[in-house]
CSV table of C-alpha atoms in Angstrom, one decimal:
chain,number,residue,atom,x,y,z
A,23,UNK,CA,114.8,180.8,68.6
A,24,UNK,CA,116.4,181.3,72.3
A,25,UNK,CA,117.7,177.9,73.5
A,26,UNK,CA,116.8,178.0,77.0
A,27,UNK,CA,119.3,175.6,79.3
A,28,UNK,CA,117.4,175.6,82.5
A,29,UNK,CA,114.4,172.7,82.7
A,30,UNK,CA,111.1,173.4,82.8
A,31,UNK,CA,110.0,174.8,86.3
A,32,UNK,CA,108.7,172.5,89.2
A,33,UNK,CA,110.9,169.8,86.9
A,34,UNK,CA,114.7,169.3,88.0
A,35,UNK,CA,118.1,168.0,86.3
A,36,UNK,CA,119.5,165.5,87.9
A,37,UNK,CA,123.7,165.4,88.8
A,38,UNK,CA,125.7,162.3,88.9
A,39,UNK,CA,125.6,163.0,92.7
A,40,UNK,CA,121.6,162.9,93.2
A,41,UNK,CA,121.1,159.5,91.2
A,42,UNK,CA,123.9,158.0,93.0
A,43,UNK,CA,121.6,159.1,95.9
A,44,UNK,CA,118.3,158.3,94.3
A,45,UNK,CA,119.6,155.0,93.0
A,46,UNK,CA,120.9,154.1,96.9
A,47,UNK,CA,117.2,154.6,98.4
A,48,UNK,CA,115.3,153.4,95.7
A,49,UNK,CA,117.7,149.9,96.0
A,50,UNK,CA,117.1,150.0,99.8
A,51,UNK,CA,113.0,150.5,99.3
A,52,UNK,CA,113.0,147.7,96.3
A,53,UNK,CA,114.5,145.0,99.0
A,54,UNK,CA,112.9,146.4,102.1
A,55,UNK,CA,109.5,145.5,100.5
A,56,UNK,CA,110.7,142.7,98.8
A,57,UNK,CA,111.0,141.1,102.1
A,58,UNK,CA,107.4,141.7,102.5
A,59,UNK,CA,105.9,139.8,99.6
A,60,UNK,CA,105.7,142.4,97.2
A,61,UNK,CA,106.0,142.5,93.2
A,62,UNK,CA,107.1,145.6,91.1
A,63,UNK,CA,105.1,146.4,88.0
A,64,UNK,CA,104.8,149.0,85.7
A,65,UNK,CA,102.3,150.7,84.4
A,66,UNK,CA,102.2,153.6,81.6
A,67,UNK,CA,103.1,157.2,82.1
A,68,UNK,CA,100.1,158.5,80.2
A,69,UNK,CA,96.7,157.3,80.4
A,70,UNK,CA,92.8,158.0,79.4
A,71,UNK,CA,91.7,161.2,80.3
A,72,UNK,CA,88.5,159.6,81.3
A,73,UNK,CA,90.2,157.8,84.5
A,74,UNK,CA,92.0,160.5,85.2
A,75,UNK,CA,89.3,162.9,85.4
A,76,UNK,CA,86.9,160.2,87.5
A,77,UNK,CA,86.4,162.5,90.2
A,78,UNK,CA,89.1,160.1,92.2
A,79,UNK,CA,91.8,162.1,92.5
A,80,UNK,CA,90.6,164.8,94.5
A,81,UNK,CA,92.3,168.2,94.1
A,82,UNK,CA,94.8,167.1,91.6
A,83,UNK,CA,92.3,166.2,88.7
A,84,UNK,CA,92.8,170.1,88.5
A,85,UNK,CA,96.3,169.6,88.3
A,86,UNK,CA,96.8,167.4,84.6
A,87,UNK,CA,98.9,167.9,82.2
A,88,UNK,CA,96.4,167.1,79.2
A,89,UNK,CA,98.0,165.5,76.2
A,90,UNK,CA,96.1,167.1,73.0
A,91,UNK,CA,94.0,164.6,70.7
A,92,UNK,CA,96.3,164.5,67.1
A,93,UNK,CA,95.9,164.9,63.4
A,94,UNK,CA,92.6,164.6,62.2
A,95,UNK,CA,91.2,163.8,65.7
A,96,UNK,CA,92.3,166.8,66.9
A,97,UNK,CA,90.7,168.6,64.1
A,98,UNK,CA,87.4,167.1,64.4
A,99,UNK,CA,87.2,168.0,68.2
A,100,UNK,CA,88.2,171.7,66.6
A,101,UNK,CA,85.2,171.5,64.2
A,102,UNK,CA,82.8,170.3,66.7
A,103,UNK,CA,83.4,173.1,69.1
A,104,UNK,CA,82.9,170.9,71.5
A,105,UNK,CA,86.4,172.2,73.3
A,106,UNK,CA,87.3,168.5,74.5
A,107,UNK,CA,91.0,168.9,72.8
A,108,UNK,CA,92.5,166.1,75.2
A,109,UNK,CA,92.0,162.4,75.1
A,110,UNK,CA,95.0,161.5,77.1
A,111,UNK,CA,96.5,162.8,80.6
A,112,UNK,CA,100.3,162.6,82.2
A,113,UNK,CA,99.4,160.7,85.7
A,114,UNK,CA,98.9,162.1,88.8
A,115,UNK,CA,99.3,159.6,90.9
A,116,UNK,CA,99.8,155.9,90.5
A,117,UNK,CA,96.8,154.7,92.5
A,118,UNK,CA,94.2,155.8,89.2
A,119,UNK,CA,96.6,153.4,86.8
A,120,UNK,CA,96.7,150.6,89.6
A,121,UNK,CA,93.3,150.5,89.8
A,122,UNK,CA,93.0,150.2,85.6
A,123,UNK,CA,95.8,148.1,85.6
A,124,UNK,CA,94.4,145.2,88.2
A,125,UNK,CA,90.9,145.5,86.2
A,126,UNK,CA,92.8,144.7,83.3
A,127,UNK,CA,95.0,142.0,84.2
A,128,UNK,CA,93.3,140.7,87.2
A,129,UNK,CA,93.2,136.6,85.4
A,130,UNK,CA,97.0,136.9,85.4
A,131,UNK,CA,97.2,138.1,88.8
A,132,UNK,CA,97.4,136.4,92.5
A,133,UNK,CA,94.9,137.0,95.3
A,134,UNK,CA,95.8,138.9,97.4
A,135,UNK,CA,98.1,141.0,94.8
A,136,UNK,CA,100.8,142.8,96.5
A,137,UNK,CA,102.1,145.5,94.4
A,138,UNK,CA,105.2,148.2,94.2
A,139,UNK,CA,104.9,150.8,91.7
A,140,UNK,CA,107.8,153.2,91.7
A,141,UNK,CA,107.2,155.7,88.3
A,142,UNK,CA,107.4,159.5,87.7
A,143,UNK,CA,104.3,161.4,88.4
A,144,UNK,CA,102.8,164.9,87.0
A,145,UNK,CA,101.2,167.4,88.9
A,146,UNK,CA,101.0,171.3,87.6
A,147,UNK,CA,101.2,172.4,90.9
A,148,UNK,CA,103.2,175.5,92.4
A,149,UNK,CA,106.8,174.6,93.0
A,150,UNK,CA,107.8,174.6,96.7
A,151,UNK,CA,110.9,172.8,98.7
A,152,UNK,CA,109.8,169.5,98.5
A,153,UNK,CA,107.1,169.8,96.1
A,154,UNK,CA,107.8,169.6,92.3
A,155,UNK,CA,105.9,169.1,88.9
A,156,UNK,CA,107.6,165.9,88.0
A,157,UNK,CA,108.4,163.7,91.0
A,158,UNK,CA,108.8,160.1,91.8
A,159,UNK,CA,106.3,158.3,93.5
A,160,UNK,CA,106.5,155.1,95.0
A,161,UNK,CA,103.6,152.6,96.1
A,162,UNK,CA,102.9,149.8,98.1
A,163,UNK,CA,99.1,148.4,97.3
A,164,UNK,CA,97.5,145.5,98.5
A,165,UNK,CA,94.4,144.0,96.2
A,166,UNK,CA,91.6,141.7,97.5
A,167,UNK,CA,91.9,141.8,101.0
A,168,UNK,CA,89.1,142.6,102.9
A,169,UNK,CA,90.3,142.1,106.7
A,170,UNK,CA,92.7,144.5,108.5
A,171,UNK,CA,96.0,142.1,107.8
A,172,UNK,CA,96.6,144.6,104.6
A,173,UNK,CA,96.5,148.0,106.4
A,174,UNK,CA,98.5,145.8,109.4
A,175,UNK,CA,101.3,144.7,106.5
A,176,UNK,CA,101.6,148.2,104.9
A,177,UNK,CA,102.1,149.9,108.2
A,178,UNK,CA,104.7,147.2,109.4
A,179,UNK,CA,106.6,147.3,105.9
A,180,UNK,CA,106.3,151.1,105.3
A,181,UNK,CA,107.4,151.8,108.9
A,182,UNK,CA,110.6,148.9,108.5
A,183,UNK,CA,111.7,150.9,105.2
A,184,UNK,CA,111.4,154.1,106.6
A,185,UNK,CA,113.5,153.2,109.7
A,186,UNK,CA,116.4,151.4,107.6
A,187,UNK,CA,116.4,154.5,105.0
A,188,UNK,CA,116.8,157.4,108.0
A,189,UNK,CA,119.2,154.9,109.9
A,190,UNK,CA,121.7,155.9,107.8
A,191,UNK,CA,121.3,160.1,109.1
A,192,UNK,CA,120.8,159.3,112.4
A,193,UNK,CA,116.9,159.8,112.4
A,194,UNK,CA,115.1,156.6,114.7
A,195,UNK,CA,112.2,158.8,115.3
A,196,UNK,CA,108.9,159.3,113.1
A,197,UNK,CA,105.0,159.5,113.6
A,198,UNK,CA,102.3,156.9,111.8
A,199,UNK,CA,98.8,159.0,112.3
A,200,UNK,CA,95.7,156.7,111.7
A,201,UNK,CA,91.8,157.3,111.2
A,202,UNK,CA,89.4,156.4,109.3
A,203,UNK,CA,86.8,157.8,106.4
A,204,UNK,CA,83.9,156.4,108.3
A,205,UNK,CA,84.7,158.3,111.5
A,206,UNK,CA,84.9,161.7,109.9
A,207,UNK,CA,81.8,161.1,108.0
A,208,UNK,CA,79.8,159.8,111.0
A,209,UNK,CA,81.1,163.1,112.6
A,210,UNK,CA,80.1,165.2,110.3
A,211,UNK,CA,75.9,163.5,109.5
A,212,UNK,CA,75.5,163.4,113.5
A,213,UNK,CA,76.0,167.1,113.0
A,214,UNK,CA,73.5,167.5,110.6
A,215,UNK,CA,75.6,168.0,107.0
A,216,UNK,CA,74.7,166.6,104.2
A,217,UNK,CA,76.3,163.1,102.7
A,218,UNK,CA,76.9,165.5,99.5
A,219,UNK,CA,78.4,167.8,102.1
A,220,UNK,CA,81.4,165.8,103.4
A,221,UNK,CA,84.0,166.4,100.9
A,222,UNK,CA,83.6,170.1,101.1
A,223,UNK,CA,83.5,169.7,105.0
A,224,UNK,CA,86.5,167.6,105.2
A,225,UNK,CA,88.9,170.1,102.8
A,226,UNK,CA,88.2,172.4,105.6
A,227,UNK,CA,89.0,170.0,108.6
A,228,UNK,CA,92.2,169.2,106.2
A,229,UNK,CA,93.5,172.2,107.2
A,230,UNK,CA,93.5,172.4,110.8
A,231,UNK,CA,97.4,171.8,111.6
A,232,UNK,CA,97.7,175.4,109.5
A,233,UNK,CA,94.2,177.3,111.0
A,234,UNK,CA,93.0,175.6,114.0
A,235,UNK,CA,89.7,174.9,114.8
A,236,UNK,CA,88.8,178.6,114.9
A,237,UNK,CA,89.7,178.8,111.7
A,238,UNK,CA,88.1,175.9,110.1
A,239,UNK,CA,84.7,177.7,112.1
A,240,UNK,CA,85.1,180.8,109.9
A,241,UNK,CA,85.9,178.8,106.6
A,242,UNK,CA,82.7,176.5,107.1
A,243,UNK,CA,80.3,179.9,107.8
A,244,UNK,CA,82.3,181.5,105.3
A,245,UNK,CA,81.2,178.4,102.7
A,246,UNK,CA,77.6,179.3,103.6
A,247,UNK,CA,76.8,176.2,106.4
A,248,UNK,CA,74.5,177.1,109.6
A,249,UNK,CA,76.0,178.1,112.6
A,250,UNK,CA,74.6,175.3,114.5
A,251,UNK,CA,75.4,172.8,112.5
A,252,UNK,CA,79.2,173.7,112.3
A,253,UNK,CA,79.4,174.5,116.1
A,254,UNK,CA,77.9,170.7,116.8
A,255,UNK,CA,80.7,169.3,114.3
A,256,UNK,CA,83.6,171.1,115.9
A,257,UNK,CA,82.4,170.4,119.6
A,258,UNK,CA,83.4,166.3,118.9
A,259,UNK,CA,87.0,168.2,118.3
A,260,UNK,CA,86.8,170.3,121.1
A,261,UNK,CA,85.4,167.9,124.2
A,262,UNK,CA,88.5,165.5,124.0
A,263,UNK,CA,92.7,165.0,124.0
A,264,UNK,CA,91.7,161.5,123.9
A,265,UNK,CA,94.6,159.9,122.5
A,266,UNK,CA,92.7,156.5,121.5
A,267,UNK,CA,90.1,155.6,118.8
A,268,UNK,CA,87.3,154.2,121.2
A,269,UNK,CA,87.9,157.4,123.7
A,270,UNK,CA,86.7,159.9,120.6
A,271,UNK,CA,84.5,158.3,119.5
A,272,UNK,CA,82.3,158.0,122.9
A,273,UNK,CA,80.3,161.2,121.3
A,274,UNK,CA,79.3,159.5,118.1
A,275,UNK,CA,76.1,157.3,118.0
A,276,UNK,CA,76.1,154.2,116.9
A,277,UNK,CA,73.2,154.8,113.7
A,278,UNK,CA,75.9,156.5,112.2
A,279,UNK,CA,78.9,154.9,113.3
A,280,UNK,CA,79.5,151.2,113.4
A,281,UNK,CA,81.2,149.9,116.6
A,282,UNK,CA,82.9,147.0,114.3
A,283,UNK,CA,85.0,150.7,112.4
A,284,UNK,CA,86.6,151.6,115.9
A,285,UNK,CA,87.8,148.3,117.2
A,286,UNK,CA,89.1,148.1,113.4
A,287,UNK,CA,91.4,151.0,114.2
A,288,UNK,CA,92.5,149.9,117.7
A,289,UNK,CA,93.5,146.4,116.1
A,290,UNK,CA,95.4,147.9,113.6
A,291,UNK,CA,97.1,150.3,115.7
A,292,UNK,CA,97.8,147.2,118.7
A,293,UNK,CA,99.1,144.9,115.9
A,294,UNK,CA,101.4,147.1,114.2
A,295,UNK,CA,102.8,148.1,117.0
A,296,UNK,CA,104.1,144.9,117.4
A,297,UNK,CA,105.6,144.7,114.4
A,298,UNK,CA,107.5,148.2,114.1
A,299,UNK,CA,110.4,149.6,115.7
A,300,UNK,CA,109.8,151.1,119.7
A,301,UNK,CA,111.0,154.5,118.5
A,302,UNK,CA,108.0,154.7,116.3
A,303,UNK,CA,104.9,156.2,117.3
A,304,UNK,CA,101.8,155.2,116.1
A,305,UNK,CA,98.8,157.0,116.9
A,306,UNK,CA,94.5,157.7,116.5
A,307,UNK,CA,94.6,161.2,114.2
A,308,UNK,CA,91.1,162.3,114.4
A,309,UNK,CA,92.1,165.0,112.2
A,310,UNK,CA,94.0,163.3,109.4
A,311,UNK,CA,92.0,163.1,106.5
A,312,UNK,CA,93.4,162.8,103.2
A,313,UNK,CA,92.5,164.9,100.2
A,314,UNK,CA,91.3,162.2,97.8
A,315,UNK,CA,88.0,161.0,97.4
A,316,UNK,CA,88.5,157.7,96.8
A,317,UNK,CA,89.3,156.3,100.5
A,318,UNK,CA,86.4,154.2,101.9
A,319,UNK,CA,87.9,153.3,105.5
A,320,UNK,CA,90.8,153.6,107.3
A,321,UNK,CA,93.5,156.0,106.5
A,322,UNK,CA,97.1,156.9,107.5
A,323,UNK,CA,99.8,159.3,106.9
A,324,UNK,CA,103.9,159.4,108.4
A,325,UNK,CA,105.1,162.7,109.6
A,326,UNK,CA,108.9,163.2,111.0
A,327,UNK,CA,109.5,166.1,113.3
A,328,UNK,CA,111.1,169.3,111.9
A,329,UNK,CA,109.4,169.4,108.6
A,330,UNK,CA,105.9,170.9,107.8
A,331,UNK,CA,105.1,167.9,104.8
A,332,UNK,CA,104.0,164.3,105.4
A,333,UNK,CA,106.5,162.3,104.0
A,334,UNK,CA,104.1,158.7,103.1
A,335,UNK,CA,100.3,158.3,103.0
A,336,UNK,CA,97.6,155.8,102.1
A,337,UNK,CA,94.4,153.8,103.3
A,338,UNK,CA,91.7,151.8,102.0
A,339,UNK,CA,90.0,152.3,98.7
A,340,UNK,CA,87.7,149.5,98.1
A,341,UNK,CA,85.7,151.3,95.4
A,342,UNK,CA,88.0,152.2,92.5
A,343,UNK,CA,89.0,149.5,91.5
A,344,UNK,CA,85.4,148.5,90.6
A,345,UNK,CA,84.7,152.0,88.5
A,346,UNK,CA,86.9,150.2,86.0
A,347,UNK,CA,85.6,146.8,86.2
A,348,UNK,CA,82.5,146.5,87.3
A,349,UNK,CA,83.4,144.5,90.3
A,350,UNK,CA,84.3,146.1,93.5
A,351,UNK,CA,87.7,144.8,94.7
A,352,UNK,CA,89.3,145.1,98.2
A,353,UNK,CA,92.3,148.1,97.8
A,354,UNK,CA,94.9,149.5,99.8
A,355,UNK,CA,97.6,151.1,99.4
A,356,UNK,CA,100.2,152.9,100.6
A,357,UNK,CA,102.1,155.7,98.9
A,358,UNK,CA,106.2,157.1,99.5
A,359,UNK,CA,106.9,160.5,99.0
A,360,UNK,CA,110.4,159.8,97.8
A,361,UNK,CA,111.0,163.5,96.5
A,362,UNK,CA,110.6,164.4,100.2
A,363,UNK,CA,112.7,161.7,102.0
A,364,UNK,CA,115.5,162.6,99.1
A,365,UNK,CA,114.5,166.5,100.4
A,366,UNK,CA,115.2,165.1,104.4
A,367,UNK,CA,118.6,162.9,103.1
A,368,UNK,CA,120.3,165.4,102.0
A,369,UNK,CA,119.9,168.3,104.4
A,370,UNK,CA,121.1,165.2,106.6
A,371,UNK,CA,124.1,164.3,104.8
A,372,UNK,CA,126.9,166.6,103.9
A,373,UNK,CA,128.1,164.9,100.8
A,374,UNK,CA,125.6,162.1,99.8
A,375,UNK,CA,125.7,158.6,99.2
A,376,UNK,CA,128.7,157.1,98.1
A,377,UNK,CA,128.9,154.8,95.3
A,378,UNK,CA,130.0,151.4,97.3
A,379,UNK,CA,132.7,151.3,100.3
A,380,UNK,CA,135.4,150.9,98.2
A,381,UNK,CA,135.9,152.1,94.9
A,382,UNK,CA,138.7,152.8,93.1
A,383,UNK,CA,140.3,155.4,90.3
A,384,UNK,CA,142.9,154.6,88.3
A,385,UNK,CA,144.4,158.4,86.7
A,386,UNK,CA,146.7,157.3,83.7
A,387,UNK,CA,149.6,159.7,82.7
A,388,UNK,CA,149.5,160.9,79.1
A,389,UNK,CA,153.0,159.3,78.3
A,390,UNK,CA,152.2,155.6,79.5
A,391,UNK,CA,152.5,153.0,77.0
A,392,UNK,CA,150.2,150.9,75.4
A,393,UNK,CA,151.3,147.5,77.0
A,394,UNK,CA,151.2,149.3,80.8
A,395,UNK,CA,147.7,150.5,79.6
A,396,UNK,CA,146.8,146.9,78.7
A,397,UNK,CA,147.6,146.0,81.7
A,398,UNK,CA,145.8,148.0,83.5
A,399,UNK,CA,142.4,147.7,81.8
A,400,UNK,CA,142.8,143.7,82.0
A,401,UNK,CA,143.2,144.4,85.8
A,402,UNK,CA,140.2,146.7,86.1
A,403,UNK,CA,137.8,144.3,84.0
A,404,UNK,CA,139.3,141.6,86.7
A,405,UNK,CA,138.4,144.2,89.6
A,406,UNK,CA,134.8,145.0,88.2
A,407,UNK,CA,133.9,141.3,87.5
A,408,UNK,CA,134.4,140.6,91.5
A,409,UNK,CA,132.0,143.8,92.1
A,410,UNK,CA,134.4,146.7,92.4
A,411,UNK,CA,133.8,150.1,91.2
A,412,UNK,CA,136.5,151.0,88.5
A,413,UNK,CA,137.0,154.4,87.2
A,414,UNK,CA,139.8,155.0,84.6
A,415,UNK,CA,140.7,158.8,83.5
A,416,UNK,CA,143.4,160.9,82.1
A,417,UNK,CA,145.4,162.3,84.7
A,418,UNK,CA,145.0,166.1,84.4
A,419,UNK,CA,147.4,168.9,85.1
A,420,UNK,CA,146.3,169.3,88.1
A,421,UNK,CA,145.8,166.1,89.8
A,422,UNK,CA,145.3,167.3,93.5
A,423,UNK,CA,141.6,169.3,91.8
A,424,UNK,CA,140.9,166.3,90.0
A,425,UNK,CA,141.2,163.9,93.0
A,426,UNK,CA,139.1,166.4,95.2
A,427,UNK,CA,136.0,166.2,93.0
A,428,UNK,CA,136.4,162.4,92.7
A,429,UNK,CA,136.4,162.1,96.6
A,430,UNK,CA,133.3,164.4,96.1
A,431,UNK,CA,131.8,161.8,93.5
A,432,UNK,CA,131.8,159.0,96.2
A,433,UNK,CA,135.8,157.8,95.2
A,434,UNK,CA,138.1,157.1,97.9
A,435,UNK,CA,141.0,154.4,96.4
A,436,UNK,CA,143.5,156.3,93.7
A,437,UNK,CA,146.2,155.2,91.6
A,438,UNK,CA,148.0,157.1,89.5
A,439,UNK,CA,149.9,155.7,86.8
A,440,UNK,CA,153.2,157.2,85.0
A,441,UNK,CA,155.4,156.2,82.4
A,442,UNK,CA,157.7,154.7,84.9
């Protein structure tokens, strides 16, 4: 059989340069929301096919990678015809395992729970700059608050990260968009669709950054709804450029939309405002919506100007958690596309991030005796134990190569070492 050295596609190998890189951020994210109260768990790579396939995750339940029952289980499932072969699932997201997790272990737990989750994450999706099939994911989520204080926190300690991370390429500047489920749904019953309708109405209106409004009108005749009833959805779109919450939502009427929901929004946007950096905009998005299905309220995304992909997303999901327990628990959460900030770093930075400000390679000539080598290694351990970075190597034939990919690998302090 063929060994075959690339990885698997969508999947990526990972040089001494990019985890030097990946370790940086992920330190910087760990103590940025570390500052804000919250506690790292973990939580398994593989889980129950059932929660993975709750109708929760929107468009990426069609995206598992199944795990095949075993042995004899697998053989009955064969025998029965039945053609369920998987009991167990790679995860999609961490949001599905968080919300089995806290149902699990919720005795054990504070109220409210502020969690970080930083994990891989599976997706069989097409491979695209930025997009991959394994990928790290990293999540903020705060459990069993009911009142805006936990969007308010997310957004303040989402936006602090972000703006320490990108200080380092120059980037001060980034977009927070925030609406809310309720106001899309409201939207779209005033207009006469269906509650069972929304979803399939909303993975339309998903899509207007990339087709306009015209387009979602044809995709929404196209799917088989009346004329009339599309044209009085789009028209809320088309009356305003109202840049504030309570400005849009002058068309809605109040039996289907809740005054309480829009001054919800405002307070969240007024609040963290005060809490992020000026050069941070923060803004109503009647348009965002989210793809999954779990989000019961408000709703938020962070775009930065030059790249077509949101690079963090989240809102509230006050349902979930309760699929899995019984009891309905007060969710949100906040999740870091860290494949696509790694994606912005390095077209940013010509040669990555170094391994500390000074670090040091000691190249030993092949004649130096053992006593000098002694030496040498006591001083190193010496130099580590206060925190420096040591590096000890054969000097090679050609020195000046070797001490060019060293400064490449983040070194900068060099000592090379003869016989005399």
């Amino acid at each position: 059989m063929k060994f075959i050295k690339t990885p698997v596609k969508g999947m990526c190998d990972m040089l001494p340069a990019d985890m030097r890189m990946r370790e940086h951020v992920l330190g910087m994210i760990k103590e940025s929301y570390a500052k804000y109260g919250f506690m790292q768990i973990e939580t398994p790579v593989m889980e129950h096919i059932e929660n993975l396939t709750s109708k929760q995750g929107g468009d990426n339940e069609k995206l598992i990678f199944k795990v095949m029952k075993r042995g004899a289980d697998l053989q009955r499932a064969i025998d029965s015809g039945n053609q369920e072969f998987a009991d167990n699932g790679l995860r999609y997201d961490l949001t599905v395992p968080l919300a089995r997790y806290y149902a699990n272990n919720k005795e054990n737990l504070p109220t409210p729970f502020k969690a970080l989750q930083i994990g891989n994450v599976w997706r069989a999706d097409k491979p695209q700059k930025g997009r991959f099939r394994q990928f790290t994911q990293c999540d903020i989520d705060i459990l069993g608050d009911e009142t805006n204080l936990a969007e308010i926190e997310l957004i303040a300690a989402t936006s602090d990260m972000l703006s320490q991370i990108f200080a380092e390429v120059g980037i001060s500047e980034f977009t927070i968009h925030i609406n809310d489920r309720r106001i899309l749904s409201a939207i779209a019953l005033q207009a006469g669709f269906k509650e069972e309708e929304i979803p399939s109405v909303l993975i339309s209106l998903d899509k207007f950054d990339k087709i306009g409004l015209e387009g979602i009108h044809a995709e929404l005749v196209e799917n088989g709804y009346a004329e009339d009833v599309v044209e009085r959805y789009l028209a809320v779109y088309k009356a305003t450029d109202a840049a504030d919450c309570g400005t849009f939502c002058q068309g809605i009427d109040g039996q289907f939309l809740d005054a309480s929901v829009i001054n919800n929004v405002e307070e969240i946007i007024s609040c963290a405002k005060a809490m992020i950096s000026d050069k941070v905009t923060i803004s109503f998005d009647p348009t965002l919506v989210r793809g999954m299905g779990y989000y019961t309220g408000p709703i938020f995304e962070v775009s930065i100007n030059g790249y077509n992909f949101s690079i963090a997303g989240g809102g509230r999901y006050d349902k979930m958690i309760g699929k899995f327990s019984g009891q309905d628990v007060h969710a949100t959460g906040f999740s870091i596309g860290f494949e696509r900030i790694i994606t912005i770093l390095k077209d940013k930075m010509d040669d990555g991030a170094k391994i500390s400000a000074d670090n040091q390679a000691i190249l030993i000539a092949k004649d130096v005796p053992l006593d000098k080598k002694i030496a040498l290694f006591k001083e190193a351990k010496a130099l580590r134990a206060e925190g420096a970075v040591v590096t000890i190597q054969p000097m090679r034939k050609n020195v000046k190569q070797q001490i060019t990919k060293l400064e490449n690998e983040g070194f900068n302090n060099f000592r090379k070492i003869y016989k005399d």
